[in-house]
mmCIF file of C-alpha atoms and ligand atoms in Angstrom:
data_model
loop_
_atom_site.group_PDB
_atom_site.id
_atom_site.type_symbol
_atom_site.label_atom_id
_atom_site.label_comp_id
_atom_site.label_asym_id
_atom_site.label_seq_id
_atom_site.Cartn_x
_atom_site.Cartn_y
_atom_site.Cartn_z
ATOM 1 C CA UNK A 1 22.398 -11.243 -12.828
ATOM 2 C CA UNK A 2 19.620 -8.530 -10.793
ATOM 3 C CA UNK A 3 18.962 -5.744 -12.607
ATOM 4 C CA UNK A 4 18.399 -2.997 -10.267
ATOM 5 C CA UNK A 5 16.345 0.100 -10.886
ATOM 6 C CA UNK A 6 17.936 3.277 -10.044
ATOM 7 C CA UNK A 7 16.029 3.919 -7.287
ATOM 8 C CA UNK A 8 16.630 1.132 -5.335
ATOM 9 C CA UNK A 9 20.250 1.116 -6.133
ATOM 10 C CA UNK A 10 20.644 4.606 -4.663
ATOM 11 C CA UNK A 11 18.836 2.803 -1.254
ATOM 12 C CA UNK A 12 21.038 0.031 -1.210
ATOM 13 C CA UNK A 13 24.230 2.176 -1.375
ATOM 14 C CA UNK A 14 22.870 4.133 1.189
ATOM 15 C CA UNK A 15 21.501 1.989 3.477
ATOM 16 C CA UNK A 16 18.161 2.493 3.289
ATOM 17 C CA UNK A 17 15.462 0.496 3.731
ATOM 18 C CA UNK A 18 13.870 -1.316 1.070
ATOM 19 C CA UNK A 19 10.561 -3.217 0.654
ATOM 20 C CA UNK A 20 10.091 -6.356 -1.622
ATOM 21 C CA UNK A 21 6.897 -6.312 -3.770
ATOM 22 C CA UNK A 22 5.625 -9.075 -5.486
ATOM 23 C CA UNK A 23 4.072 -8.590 -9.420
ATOM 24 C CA UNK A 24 1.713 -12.163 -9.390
ATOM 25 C CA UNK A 25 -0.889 -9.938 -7.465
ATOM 26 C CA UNK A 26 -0.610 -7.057 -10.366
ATOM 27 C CA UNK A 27 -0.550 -9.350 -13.676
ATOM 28 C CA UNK A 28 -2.858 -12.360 -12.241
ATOM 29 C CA UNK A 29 -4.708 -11.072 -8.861
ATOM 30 C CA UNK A 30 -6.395 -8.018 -9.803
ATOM 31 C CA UNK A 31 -8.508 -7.053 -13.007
ATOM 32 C CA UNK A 32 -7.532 -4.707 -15.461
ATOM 33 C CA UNK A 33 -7.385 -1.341 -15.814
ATOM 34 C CA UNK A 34 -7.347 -1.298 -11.670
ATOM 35 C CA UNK A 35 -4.197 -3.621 -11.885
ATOM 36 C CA UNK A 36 -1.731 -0.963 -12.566
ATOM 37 C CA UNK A 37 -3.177 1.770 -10.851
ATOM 38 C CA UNK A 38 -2.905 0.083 -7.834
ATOM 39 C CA UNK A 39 0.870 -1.299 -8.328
ATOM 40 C CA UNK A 40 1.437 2.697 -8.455
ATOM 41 C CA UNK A 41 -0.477 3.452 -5.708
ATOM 42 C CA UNK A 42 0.970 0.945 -3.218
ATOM 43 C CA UNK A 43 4.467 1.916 -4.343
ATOM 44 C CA UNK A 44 4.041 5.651 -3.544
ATOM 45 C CA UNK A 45 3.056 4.378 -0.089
ATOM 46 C CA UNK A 46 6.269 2.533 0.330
ATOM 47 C CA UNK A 47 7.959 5.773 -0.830
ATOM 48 C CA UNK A 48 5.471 8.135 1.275
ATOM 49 C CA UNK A 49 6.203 5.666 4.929
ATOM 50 C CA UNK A 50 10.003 6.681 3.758
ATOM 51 C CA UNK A 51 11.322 3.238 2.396
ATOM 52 C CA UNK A 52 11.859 2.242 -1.082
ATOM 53 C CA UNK A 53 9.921 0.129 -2.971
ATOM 54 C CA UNK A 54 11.308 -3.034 -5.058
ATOM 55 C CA UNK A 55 8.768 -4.493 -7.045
ATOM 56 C CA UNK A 56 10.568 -7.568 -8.804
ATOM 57 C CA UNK A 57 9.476 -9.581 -11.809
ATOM 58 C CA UNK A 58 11.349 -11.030 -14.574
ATOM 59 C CA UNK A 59 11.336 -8.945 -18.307
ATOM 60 C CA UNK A 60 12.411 -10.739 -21.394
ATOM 61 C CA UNK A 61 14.805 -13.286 -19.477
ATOM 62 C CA UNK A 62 16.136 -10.560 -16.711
ATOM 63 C CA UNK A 63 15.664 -10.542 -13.114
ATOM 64 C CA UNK A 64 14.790 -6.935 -12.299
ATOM 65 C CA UNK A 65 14.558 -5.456 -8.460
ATOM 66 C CA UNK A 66 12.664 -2.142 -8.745
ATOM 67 C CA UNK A 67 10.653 -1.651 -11.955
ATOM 68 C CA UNK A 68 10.496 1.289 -14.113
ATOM 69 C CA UNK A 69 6.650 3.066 -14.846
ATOM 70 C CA UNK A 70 6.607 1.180 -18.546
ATOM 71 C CA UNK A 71 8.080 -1.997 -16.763
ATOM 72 C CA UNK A 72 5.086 -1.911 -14.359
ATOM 73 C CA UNK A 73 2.331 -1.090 -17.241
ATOM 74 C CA UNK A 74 4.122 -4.253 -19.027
ATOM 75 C CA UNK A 75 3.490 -6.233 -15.898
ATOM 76 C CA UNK A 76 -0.205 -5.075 -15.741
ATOM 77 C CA UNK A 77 -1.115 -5.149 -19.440
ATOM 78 C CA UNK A 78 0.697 -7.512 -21.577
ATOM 79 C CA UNK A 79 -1.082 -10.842 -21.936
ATOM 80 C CA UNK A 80 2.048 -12.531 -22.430
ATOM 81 C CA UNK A 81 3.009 -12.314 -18.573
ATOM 82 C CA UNK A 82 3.243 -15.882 -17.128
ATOM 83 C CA UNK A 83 3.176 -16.753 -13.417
ATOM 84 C CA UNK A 84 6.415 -17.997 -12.236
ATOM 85 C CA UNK A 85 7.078 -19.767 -9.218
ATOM 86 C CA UNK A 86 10.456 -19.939 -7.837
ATOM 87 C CA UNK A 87 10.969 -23.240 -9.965
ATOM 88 C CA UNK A 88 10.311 -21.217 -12.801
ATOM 89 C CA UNK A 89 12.838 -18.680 -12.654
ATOM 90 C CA UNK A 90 15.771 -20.329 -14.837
ATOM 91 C CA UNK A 91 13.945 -21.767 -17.160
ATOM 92 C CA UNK A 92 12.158 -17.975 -17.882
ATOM 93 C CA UNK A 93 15.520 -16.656 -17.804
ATOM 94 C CA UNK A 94 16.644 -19.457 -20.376
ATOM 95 C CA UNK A 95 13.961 -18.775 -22.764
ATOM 96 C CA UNK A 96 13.444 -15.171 -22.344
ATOM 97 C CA UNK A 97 10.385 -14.555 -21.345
ATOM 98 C CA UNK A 98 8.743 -12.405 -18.989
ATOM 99 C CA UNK A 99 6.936 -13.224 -16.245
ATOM 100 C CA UNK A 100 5.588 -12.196 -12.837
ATOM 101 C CA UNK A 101 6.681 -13.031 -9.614
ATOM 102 C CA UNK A 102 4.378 -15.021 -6.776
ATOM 103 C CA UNK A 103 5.583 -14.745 -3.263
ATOM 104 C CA UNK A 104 8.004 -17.674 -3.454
ATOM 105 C CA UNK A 105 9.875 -16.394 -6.292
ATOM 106 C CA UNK A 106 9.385 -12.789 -4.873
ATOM 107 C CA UNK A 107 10.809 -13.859 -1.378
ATOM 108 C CA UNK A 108 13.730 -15.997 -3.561
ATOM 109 C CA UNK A 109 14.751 -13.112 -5.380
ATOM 110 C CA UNK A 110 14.219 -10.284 -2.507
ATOM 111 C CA UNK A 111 16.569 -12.715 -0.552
ATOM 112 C CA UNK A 112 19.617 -12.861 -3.269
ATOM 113 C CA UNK A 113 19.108 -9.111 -3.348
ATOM 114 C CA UNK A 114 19.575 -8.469 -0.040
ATOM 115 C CA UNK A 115 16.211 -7.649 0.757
ATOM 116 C CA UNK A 116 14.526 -9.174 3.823
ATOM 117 C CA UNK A 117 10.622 -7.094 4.063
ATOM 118 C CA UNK A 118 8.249 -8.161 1.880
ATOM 119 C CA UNK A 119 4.677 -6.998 1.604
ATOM 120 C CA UNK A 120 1.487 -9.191 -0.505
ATOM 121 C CA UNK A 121 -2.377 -9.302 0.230
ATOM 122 C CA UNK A 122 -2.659 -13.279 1.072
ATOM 123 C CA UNK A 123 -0.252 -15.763 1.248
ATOM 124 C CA UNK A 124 -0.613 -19.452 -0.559
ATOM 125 C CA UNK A 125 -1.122 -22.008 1.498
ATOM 126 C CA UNK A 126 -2.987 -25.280 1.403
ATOM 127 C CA UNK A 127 -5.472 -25.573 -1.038
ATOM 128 C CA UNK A 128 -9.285 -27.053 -0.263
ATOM 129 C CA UNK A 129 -9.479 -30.893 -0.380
ATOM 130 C CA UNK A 130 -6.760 -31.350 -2.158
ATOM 131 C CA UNK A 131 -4.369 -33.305 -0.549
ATOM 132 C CA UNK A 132 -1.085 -32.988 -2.708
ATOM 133 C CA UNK A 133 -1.874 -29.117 -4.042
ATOM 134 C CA UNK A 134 0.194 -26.542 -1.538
ATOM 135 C CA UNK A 135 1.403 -23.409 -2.932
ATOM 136 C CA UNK A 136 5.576 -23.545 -3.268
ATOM 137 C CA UNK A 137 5.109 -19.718 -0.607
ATOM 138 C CA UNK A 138 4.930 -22.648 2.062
ATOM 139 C CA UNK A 139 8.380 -24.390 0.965
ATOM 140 C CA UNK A 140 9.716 -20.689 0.433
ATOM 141 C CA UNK A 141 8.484 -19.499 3.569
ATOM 142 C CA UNK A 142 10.292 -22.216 4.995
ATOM 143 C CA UNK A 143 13.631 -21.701 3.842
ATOM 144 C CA UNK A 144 14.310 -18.103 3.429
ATOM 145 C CA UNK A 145 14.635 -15.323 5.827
ATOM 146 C CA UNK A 146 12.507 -12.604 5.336
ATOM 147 C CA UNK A 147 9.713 -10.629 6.926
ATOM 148 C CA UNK A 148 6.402 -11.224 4.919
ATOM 149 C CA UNK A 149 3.599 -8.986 5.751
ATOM 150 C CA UNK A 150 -0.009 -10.290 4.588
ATOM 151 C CA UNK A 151 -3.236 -10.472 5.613
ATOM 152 C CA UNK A 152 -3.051 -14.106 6.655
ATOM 153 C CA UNK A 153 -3.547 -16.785 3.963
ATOM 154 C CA UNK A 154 -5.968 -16.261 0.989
ATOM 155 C CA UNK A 155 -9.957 -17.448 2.147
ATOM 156 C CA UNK A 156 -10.007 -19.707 -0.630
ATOM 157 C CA UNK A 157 -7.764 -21.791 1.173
ATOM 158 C CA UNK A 158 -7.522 -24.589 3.583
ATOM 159 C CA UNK A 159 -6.468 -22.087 6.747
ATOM 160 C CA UNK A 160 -6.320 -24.772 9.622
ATOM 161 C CA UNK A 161 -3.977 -26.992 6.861
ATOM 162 C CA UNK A 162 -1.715 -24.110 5.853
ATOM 163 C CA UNK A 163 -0.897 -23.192 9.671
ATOM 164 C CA UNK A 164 -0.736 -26.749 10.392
ATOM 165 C CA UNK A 165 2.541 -26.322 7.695
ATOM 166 C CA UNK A 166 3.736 -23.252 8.696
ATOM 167 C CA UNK A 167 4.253 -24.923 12.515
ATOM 168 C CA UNK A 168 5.547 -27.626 11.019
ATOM 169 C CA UNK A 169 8.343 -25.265 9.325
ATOM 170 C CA UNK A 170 8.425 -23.803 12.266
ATOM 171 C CA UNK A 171 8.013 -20.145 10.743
ATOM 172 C CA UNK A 172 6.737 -17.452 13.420
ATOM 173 C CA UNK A 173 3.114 -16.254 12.839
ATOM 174 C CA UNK A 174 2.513 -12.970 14.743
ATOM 175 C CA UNK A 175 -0.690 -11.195 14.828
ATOM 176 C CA UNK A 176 -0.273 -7.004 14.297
ATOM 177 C CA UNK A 177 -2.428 -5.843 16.921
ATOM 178 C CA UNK A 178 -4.629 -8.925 16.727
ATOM 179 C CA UNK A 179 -4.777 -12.495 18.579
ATOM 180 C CA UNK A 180 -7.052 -13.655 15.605
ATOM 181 C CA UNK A 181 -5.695 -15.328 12.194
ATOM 182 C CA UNK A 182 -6.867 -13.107 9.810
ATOM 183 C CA UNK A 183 -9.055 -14.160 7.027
ATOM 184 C CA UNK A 184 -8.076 -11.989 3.945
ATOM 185 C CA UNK A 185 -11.053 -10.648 2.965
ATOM 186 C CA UNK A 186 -12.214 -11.587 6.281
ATOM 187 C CA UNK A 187 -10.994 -9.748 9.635
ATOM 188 C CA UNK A 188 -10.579 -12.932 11.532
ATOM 189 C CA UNK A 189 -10.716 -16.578 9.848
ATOM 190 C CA UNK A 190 -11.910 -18.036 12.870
ATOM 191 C CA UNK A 191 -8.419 -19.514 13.841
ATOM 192 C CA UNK A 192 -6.709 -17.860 16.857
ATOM 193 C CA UNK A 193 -2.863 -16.560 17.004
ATOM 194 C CA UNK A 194 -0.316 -17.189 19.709
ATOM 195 C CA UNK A 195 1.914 -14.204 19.781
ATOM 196 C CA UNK A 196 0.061 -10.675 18.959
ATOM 197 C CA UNK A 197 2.598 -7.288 19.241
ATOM 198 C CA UNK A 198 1.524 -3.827 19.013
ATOM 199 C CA UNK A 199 4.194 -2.546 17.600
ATOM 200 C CA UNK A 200 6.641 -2.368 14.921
ATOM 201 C CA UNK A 201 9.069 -2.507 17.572
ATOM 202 C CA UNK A 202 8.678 -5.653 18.921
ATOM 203 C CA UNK A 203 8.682 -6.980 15.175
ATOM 204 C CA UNK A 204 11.963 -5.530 14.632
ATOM 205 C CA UNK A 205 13.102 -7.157 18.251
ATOM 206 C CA UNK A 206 12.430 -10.480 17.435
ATOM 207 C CA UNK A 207 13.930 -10.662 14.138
ATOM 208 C CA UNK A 208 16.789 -9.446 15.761
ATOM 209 C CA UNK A 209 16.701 -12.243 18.446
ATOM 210 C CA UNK A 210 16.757 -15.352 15.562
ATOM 211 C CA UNK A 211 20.498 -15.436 13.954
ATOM 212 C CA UNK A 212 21.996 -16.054 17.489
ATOM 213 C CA UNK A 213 19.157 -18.598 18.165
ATOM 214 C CA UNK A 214 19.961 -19.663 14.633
ATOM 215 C CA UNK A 215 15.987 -19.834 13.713
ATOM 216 C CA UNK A 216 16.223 -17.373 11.356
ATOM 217 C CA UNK A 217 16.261 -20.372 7.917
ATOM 218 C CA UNK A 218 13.041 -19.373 7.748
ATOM 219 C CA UNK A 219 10.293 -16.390 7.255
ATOM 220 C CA UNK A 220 8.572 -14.271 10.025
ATOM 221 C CA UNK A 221 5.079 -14.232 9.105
ATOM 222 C CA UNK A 222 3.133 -10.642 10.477
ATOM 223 C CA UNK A 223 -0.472 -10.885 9.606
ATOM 224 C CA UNK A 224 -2.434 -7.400 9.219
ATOM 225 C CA UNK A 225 -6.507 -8.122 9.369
ATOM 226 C CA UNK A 226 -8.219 -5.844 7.003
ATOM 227 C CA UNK A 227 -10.180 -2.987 8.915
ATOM 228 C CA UNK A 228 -13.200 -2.858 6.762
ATOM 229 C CA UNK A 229 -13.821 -6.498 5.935
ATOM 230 C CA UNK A 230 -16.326 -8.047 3.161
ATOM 231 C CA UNK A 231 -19.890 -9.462 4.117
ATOM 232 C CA UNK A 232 -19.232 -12.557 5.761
ATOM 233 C CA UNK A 233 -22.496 -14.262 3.900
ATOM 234 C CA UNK A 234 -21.633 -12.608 0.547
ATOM 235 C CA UNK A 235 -18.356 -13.468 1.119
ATOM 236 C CA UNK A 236 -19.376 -17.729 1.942
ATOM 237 C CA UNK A 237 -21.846 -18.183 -0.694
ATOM 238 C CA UNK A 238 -18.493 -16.579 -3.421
ATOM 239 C CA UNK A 239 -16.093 -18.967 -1.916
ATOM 240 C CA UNK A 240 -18.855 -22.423 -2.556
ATOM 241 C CA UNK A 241 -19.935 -21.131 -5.588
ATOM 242 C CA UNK A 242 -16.330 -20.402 -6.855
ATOM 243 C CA UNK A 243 -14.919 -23.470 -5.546
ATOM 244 C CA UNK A 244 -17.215 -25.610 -7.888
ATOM 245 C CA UNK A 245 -17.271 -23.767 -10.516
ATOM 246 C CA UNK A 246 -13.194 -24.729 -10.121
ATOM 247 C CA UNK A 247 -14.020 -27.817 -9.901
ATOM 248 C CA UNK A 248 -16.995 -27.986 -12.524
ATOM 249 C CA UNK A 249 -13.872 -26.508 -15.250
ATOM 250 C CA UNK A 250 -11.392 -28.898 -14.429
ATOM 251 C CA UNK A 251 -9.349 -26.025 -13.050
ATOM 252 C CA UNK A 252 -6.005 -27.294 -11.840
ATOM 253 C CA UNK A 253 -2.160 -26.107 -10.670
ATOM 254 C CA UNK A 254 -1.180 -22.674 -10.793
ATOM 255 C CA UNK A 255 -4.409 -21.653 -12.639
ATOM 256 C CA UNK A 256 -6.338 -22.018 -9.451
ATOM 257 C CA UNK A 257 -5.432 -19.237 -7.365
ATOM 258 C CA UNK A 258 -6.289 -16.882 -10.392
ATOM 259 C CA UNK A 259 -9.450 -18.244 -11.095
ATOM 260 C CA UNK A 260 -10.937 -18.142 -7.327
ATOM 261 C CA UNK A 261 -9.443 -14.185 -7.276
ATOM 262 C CA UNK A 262 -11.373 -13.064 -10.140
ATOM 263 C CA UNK A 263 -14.471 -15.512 -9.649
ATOM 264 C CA UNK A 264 -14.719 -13.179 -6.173
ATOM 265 C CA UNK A 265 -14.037 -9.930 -7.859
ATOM 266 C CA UNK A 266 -16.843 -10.662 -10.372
ATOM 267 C CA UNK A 267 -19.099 -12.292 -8.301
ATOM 268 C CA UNK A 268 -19.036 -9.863 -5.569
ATOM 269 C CA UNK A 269 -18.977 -6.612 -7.913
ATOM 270 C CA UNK A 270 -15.919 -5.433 -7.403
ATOM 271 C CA UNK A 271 -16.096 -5.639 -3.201
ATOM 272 C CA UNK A 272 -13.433 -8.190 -2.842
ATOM 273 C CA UNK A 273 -11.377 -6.226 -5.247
ATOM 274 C CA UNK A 274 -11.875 -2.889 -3.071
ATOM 275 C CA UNK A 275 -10.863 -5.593 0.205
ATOM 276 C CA UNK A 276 -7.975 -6.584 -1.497
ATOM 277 C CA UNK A 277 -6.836 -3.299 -2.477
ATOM 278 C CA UNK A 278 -7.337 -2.108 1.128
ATOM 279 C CA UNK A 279 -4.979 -5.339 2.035
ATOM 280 C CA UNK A 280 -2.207 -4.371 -0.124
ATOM 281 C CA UNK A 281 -2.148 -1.230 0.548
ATOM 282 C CA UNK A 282 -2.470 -1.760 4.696
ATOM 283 C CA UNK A 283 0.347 -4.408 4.362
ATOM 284 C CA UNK A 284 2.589 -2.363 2.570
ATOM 285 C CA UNK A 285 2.818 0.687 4.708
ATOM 286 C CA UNK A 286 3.295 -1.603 8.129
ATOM 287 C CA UNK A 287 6.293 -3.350 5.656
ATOM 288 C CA UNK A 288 7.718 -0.345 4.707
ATOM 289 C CA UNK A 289 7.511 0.774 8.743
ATOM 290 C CA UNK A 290 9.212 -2.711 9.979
ATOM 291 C CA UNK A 291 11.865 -2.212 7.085
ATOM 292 C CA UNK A 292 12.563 1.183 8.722
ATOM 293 C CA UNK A 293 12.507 -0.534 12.281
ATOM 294 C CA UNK A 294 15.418 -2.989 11.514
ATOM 295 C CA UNK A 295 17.776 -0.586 10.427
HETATM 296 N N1 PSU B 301 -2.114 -12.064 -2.682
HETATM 297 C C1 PSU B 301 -3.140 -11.428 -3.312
HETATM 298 N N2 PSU B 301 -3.362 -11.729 -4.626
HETATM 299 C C2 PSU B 301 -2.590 -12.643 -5.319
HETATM 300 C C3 PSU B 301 -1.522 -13.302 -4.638
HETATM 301 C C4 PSU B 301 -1.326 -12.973 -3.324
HETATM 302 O O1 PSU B 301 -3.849 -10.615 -2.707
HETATM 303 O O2 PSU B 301 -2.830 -12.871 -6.517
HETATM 304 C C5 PSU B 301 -0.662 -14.301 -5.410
HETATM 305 C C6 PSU B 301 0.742 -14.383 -4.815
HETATM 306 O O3 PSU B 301 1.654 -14.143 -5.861
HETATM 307 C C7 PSU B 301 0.852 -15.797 -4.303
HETATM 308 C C8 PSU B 301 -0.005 -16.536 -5.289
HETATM 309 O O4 PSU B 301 2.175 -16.252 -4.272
HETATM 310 O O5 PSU B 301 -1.149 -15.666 -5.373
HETATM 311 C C9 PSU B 301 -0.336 -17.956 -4.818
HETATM 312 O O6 PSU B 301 -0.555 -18.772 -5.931
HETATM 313 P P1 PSU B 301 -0.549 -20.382 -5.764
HETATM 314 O O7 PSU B 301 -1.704 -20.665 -4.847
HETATM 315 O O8 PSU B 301 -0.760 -20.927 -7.156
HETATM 316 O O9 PSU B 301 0.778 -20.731 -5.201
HETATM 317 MN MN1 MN B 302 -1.100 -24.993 -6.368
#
C-alpha cells in the first residue's frame, strides 16, 4: 500500500534512522517559488545530521514515504494539491488524487511505516473563539506514538486551549532547552512548560521509559523556540488584523490555517516566512538528532 522511495527503503533495511516530514507546510504553508526550495533545503539537513528524510504525501491515489525531486516540485507547484487530513486519506486514495499531508495524516502514515520522529514548524491546535474548530493533529497526537518536534502550536491559535487538550490526552510536552511554551513565530507564548531537557539524550530516555509504563498510545511533544523571533508588535497587530479579515471572508474549516499563514507572510513582508523557515529547518535537525538517539 506505501510506496517507498529508494532512499528510505535502503534506511529501513538497514536500520537507520528515519525522519517523517510532513508536505501541508510545502503545498499550503509557504508561498511559492520559496515552497520548494525550502522542502529541499530541510531535507538535505535531515541527510547532513545523518538520518534520512521521509517526506510523505499522497500522488495520484498512492501513499508515498520519501518523495522523489519531481514528486516534491509536484507537491510545491501543482494547484491541484488538496490538504488531507487523516480522514481524508481513503477517500484520496479512492479517487486518485493527490494531496498533501498535515501532521495528523503525516503522523498516521509515518506510524504504519514504521516511522516514529517527525519534524513540522507549528502544530494545530485549538483555534481562536471557536468552540467546536480543533485541528484533527490534537486527536492524532493523541493516539499515535511518535516523537513530533515543533515549535509549539501555531500563534494564530488558542495556546492556553490547545495545551489544555494535549493534558487532557495526556501527551508529554517537553521544552528543548527551554521552560517556556514556545510561540512559533514567537520565542515564548507566554505559557510556561513543566519538564525542560537539555539534551537529546534525555528525549531518547523517556521515550524509552513509556511502552513498559504503557503511556506510549500517544505522541511526545518536544517544542524548539525559534532563536531569532519576529517583532512581538508587528507580529500582534498581523495576528488581529488577520484574524478579522478571517472572519470578515467567511473563512471556515481547513481553509483557515492557510489563510492566517499567508495573511502573515504578506502582511509582514516576508518576516514570518524567514521565522518559519528558521522553524523548520531548527526542528528538523534536533528530529533527525533524536531519531539517531533512539537507535
Ligand atoms: N506548520 C507550519 N506550517 C503549516 C503547518 C504546520 O509551519 O502550514 C500545517 C500542518 O500541516 C498542520 C496544519 O497539520 O498546518 C494544521 O491545519 P489545521 O489547523 O487546519 O488542522
Ligand atoms: Mn480546523
Amino acid at each position: 500500500m506505501i510506496r517507498f522511495s529508494d532512499e528510505v527503503l535502503e534506511a529501513q533495511s538497514a536500520g537507520r534512522p528515519i525522519v517523517a516530514l510532513e508536505s501541508t507546510i510545502i503545498s499550503h504553508g509557504l508561498p511559492r517559488p520559496r515552497n520548494f526550495e525550502v522542502a529541499v533545503e530541510v531535507e538535505a539537513i535531515v541527510r547532513e545530521t545523518g538520518a534520512t528524510p521521509a517526506t510523505i504525501a499522497l500522488i495520484d491515489g498512492a501513499i508515498h514515504v520519501g518523495l522523489e525531486s519531481s514528486q516534491l516540485d509536484r507537491i510545491a507547484n501543482d494547484d491541484n494539491i488538496v490538504k488531507a487530513s487523516t480522514r481524508d486519506l481513503a477517500i484520496i486514495q479512492a479517487t486518485k488524487q493527490s494531496a498533501a499531508t498535515t501532521v495528523a495524516a503525516t503522523a498516521h502514515i509515518a506510524h504504519l511505516a514504521g516511522i516514529s520522529v517527525f519534524a513540522t514548524g507549528g502544530l494545530g491546535g485549538v483555534h481562536r473563539g471557536h468552540t467546536y474548530d480543533e485541528s484533527a493533529d490534537l486527536q492524532a497526537l493523541a493516539t499515535l506514538p511518535i516523537a513530533i518536534v515543533c515549535a509549539g502550536v501555531k500563534s494564530i491559535l488558542d495556546v492556553a486551549g490547545t495545551l489544555e487538550r494535549l493534558e487532557t490526552f495526556a501527551v508529554p510536552v517537553l521544552g528543548y532547552k527551554t521552560n517556556k511554551f514556545p510561540g512559533f513565530y514567537l520565542t515564548d507564548s507566554g505559557f510556561e512548560i513543566e519538564h525542560r531537557v537539555d539534551s537529546v539524550a534525555e528525549i531518547a530516555a523517556i521515550w524509552k521509559n513509556r511502552p513498559a509504563l504503557k503511556t506510549n498510545h500517544c505522541a511526545i511533544v518536544v517544542t524548539n523556540p525559534v532563536k531569532n523571533q519576529m517583532d512581538l508588535a508587528l507580529h500582534n497587530q498581523i495576528l488581529n488584523d488577520g484574524l478579522a479579515a478571517a472572519e470578515k471572508n467567511h473563512i471556515t474549516g481547513k481553509a483557515v490555517t492557510p489563510f492566517l499563514l499567508e495573511y502573515f507572510h504578506t502582511a509582514s513582508k516576508g518576516e514570518s516566512l524567514r521565522v518559519n523557515i528558521d522553524i523548520i529547518k531548527s526542528n528538523s535537525q534536533l528530529a533527525a538528532e533524536i531519531a539517531i538517539a533512539l537507535k
